[in-house]
Structures are given as C-alpha cells and as structure tokens.
Short mmCIF file of C-alpha atoms in Angstrom, two decimals:
data_model
loop_
_atom_site.label_atom_id
_atom_site.label_comp_id
_atom_site.label_asym_id
_atom_site.label_seq_id
_atom_site.Cartn_x
_atom_site.Cartn_y
_atom_site.Cartn_z
CA MET A 140 59.47 135.29 86.16
CA SER A 141 58.43 133.95 90.07
CA ARG A 142 54.97 132.94 90.04
CA ARG A 143 53.96 135.95 92.17
CA SER A 144 55.76 138.01 89.69
CA PHE A 145 53.55 136.30 87.24
CA THR A 146 50.06 135.80 89.00
CA ALA A 147 50.42 139.99 89.37
CA ALA A 148 50.94 140.41 86.34
CA LEU A 149 47.85 138.12 84.99
CA ALA A 150 45.88 139.83 87.19
CA ALA A 151 46.70 143.09 85.72
CA LEU A 152 45.65 141.83 82.69
CA ALA A 153 42.41 140.74 83.50
CA VAL A 154 41.52 143.54 85.64
CA PRO A 155 39.24 146.60 82.21
CA GLY A 156 41.84 149.44 82.33
CA ALA A 157 44.73 148.05 84.35
CA SER A 158 48.35 147.29 83.39
CA ALA A 159 52.26 147.05 84.49
CA ALA A 160 53.37 149.74 82.14
CA PRO A 161 52.98 152.95 83.41
CA ARG A 162 50.05 155.41 81.51
CA PRO A 163 50.48 158.61 80.18
CA GLU A 164 48.50 161.91 81.87
CA PRO A 165 45.76 163.10 79.99
CA GLY A 166 47.41 165.27 77.18
CA ALA A 167 51.28 164.65 77.33
CA ALA A 168 52.57 163.17 73.95
CA GLY A 169 51.27 160.12 73.47
CA ALA A 170 48.28 160.08 75.46
CA PRO A 171 45.39 158.50 73.71
CA GLY A 172 42.76 161.43 73.31
CA ARG A 173 40.97 163.88 76.73
CA GLY A 174 38.92 162.51 78.85
CA GLY A 175 41.53 160.61 80.61
CA ALA A 176 41.78 157.63 77.94
CA ALA A 177 44.12 154.98 79.52
CA SER A 178 46.39 153.44 76.85
CA GLY A 179 44.83 150.87 74.46
CA GLU A 180 40.98 151.99 75.68
CA MET A 181 38.89 152.68 72.77
CA ARG A 182 35.70 154.77 73.89
CA GLY A 183 34.00 155.46 70.47
CA MET A 184 31.07 156.63 68.52
CA TRP A 185 30.26 155.49 64.84
CA VAL A 186 29.37 158.56 62.23
CA ALA A 187 27.09 156.54 59.73
CA THR A 188 27.18 158.71 55.79
CA VAL A 189 25.52 155.97 53.42
CA THR A 190 21.49 157.05 53.13
CA ASN A 191 22.50 160.44 55.22
CA ARG A 192 22.15 158.11 58.55
CA ASP A 193 24.25 160.60 60.76
CA TRP A 194 26.40 162.78 58.73
CA PRO A 195 25.71 165.03 56.65
CA SER A 196 22.15 165.15 57.22
CA ARG A 197 21.34 165.09 54.13
CA PRO A 198 22.35 165.43 50.74
CA GLY A 199 23.43 168.59 48.69
CA LEU A 200 24.20 171.04 51.91
CA GLY A 201 26.75 173.39 51.39
CA ALA A 202 30.56 172.33 52.11
CA ASP A 203 30.12 174.84 55.07
CA ARG A 204 27.06 173.40 56.30
CA GLN A 205 27.86 169.63 56.05
CA ARG A 206 31.75 171.21 57.71
CA ALA A 207 29.27 172.27 60.70
CA GLU A 208 27.66 169.12 61.20
CA LEU A 209 30.93 167.18 60.74
CA THR A 210 32.66 169.04 63.28
CA ALA A 211 29.29 168.69 65.97
CA HIS A 212 29.53 165.62 65.67
CA LEU A 213 32.83 165.26 66.87
CA ASP A 214 31.90 168.10 70.04
CA THR A 215 29.40 165.86 70.89
CA ALA A 216 32.77 162.50 70.95
CA VAL A 217 34.71 165.25 73.52
CA ARG A 218 31.74 166.22 75.80
CA ALA A 219 31.14 162.47 75.97
CA ARG A 220 34.55 162.22 76.89
CA LEU A 221 35.29 159.79 73.60
CA ASN A 222 38.89 158.98 72.03
CA THR A 223 37.58 157.81 68.89
CA VAL A 224 35.01 158.59 66.27
CA ILE A 225 34.95 156.29 63.54
CA LEU A 226 34.03 157.73 60.24
CA GLN A 227 32.32 156.30 57.23
CA VAL A 228 33.89 157.24 54.75
CA ARG A 229 33.27 154.46 51.58
CA PRO A 230 29.34 153.76 51.59
CA THR A 231 28.60 152.36 48.23
CA ALA A 232 31.79 151.74 46.78
CA ASP A 233 32.17 156.07 46.20
CA ALA A 234 34.60 158.10 48.50
CA LEU A 235 34.51 160.81 50.83
CA TRP A 236 38.14 162.20 50.08
CA PRO A 237 39.29 162.79 46.28
CA SER A 238 40.04 159.84 45.00
CA PRO A 239 41.39 159.04 41.78
CA TYR A 240 39.80 155.24 41.77
CA GLU A 241 36.42 156.04 43.68
CA PRO A 242 33.61 159.26 42.67
CA TRP A 243 32.81 161.28 45.16
CA SER A 244 29.56 159.77 47.45
CA GLN A 245 26.16 160.45 45.87
CA TYR A 246 25.50 161.21 49.98
CA LEU A 247 27.44 164.61 49.84
CA THR A 248 25.85 166.03 46.75
CA GLY A 249 22.69 164.25 45.40
CA THR A 250 24.59 163.31 42.82
CA GLN A 251 27.67 160.35 42.75
CA GLY A 252 30.73 161.35 41.41
CA ALA A 253 29.95 165.85 42.05
CA HIS A 254 32.30 167.32 43.69
CA PRO A 255 31.54 168.56 46.91
CA GLY A 256 34.15 171.66 46.71
CA TRP A 257 35.75 170.22 49.70
CA ASP A 258 37.66 166.65 51.30
CA PRO A 259 35.36 165.94 54.45
CA LEU A 260 37.85 163.30 55.21
CA GLY A 261 40.79 165.82 55.35
CA THR A 262 38.71 168.19 56.92
CA ALA A 263 37.95 165.22 59.56
CA VAL A 264 40.98 164.05 60.20
CA GLU A 265 42.29 167.77 60.73
CA GLU A 266 39.41 168.24 63.02
CA ALA A 267 39.49 165.30 65.44
CA HIS A 268 42.87 165.77 65.61
CA ALA A 269 42.55 168.65 66.95
CA ARG A 270 39.63 167.91 69.45
CA GLY A 271 42.47 165.20 70.86
CA LEU A 272 40.50 162.46 69.29
CA HIS A 273 41.44 159.29 66.96
CA LEU A 274 39.44 159.30 63.62
CA HIS A 275 39.01 155.92 61.80
CA ALA A 276 38.19 155.11 58.87
CA TRP A 277 35.65 152.73 58.81
CA PHE A 278 34.23 151.37 54.21
CA ASN A 279 32.89 149.10 52.82
CA PRO A 280 34.60 147.35 51.17
CA TYR A 281 32.05 145.08 48.09
CA ARG A 282 28.95 147.44 48.36
CA VAL A 283 28.70 148.50 45.02
CA ALA A 284 25.20 150.49 45.55
CA LEU A 285 21.55 150.25 47.52
CA HIS A 286 19.76 150.07 44.63
CA ALA A 287 20.08 147.82 40.95
CA ASP A 288 20.40 150.42 38.68
CA PRO A 289 23.74 151.22 37.00
CA THR A 290 22.33 153.84 35.15
CA ARG A 291 22.32 155.84 38.99
CA LEU A 292 26.18 155.08 38.84
CA ALA A 293 29.08 158.17 38.23
CA ALA A 294 30.73 156.73 34.04
CA SER A 295 33.86 156.21 36.63
CA HIS A 296 31.89 153.91 39.28
#
C-alpha cells in the first residue's frame, strides 16, 4: 500500500461516518435501519424497565396497554431518526420474556413471577424490526432486588 493510499484510508476512518467501503442505501438489504444511518453507526435510545422508569408506565397494566406503550417508544425512535433501541429486559434478576430460569418481572404485573399474558421481548423484537430498528437487550446480571426482603421475591427467584 502506498503512503498516499494509507493516508487516504486513515483519513476516512478519522471522519465520523466516513469509510472506504460503500454504504447500503436506506431500506436496502443490509441497511441498518431507517433515517439513512451509515453502516456501523448507532443512534439509539434506552428504554429502562426497572422501577417502571420508562416502560411500562406502571405495573399491572393490561397486555394491550403495555404493548401500546412499548410500540409508542419504538415509534418515538423512528420519528427521532434513531436506528437502535436498547431495552432493559432483566432489571432485577427477573425477566421480560418467558424464561425457565428467571421469574417474570414485577415491573410488568406488580407481582414478581406473575405471567403478564404476553411475551414483551418477543413483541419488542418483532415490532422493532417491522420499523427498521435494531433492538438490543440490556440486562443487569447481578442485581437481585432493590430491597433486602427475600420474602418479597418469587419462590422461583
């Protein structure tokens, strides 16, 4: 490689969004989402579930209301021209998907271990991809609870 080629390649890497490789057009196969995102560029938002910070707005909502709130977050990402949503799916050693190892999250129903009547993570994946968004699952691997009372945990915890 010549010094000129090396310098041009190095300069392309130093410029945000620049690359020597051609980028797919938005909406084309292999394109990373809507809004003209460059390959490898992540423009995202977090959706926190612990303490019902972002979603669902409160525990105990019905499945239809939870689903509507979740899709509203995804629609917000699209309107903001983001390409990635990072969804917290294991806030306190509990799960927002059917898991043989973790109880259902208390932030869905108000009671840890109670089935919410739907698969929030499965739905999030489907709905995000339908909108051209990447979905990343965010989990806390060690936090067991935000309290020190083991009697408040599900028996399967």
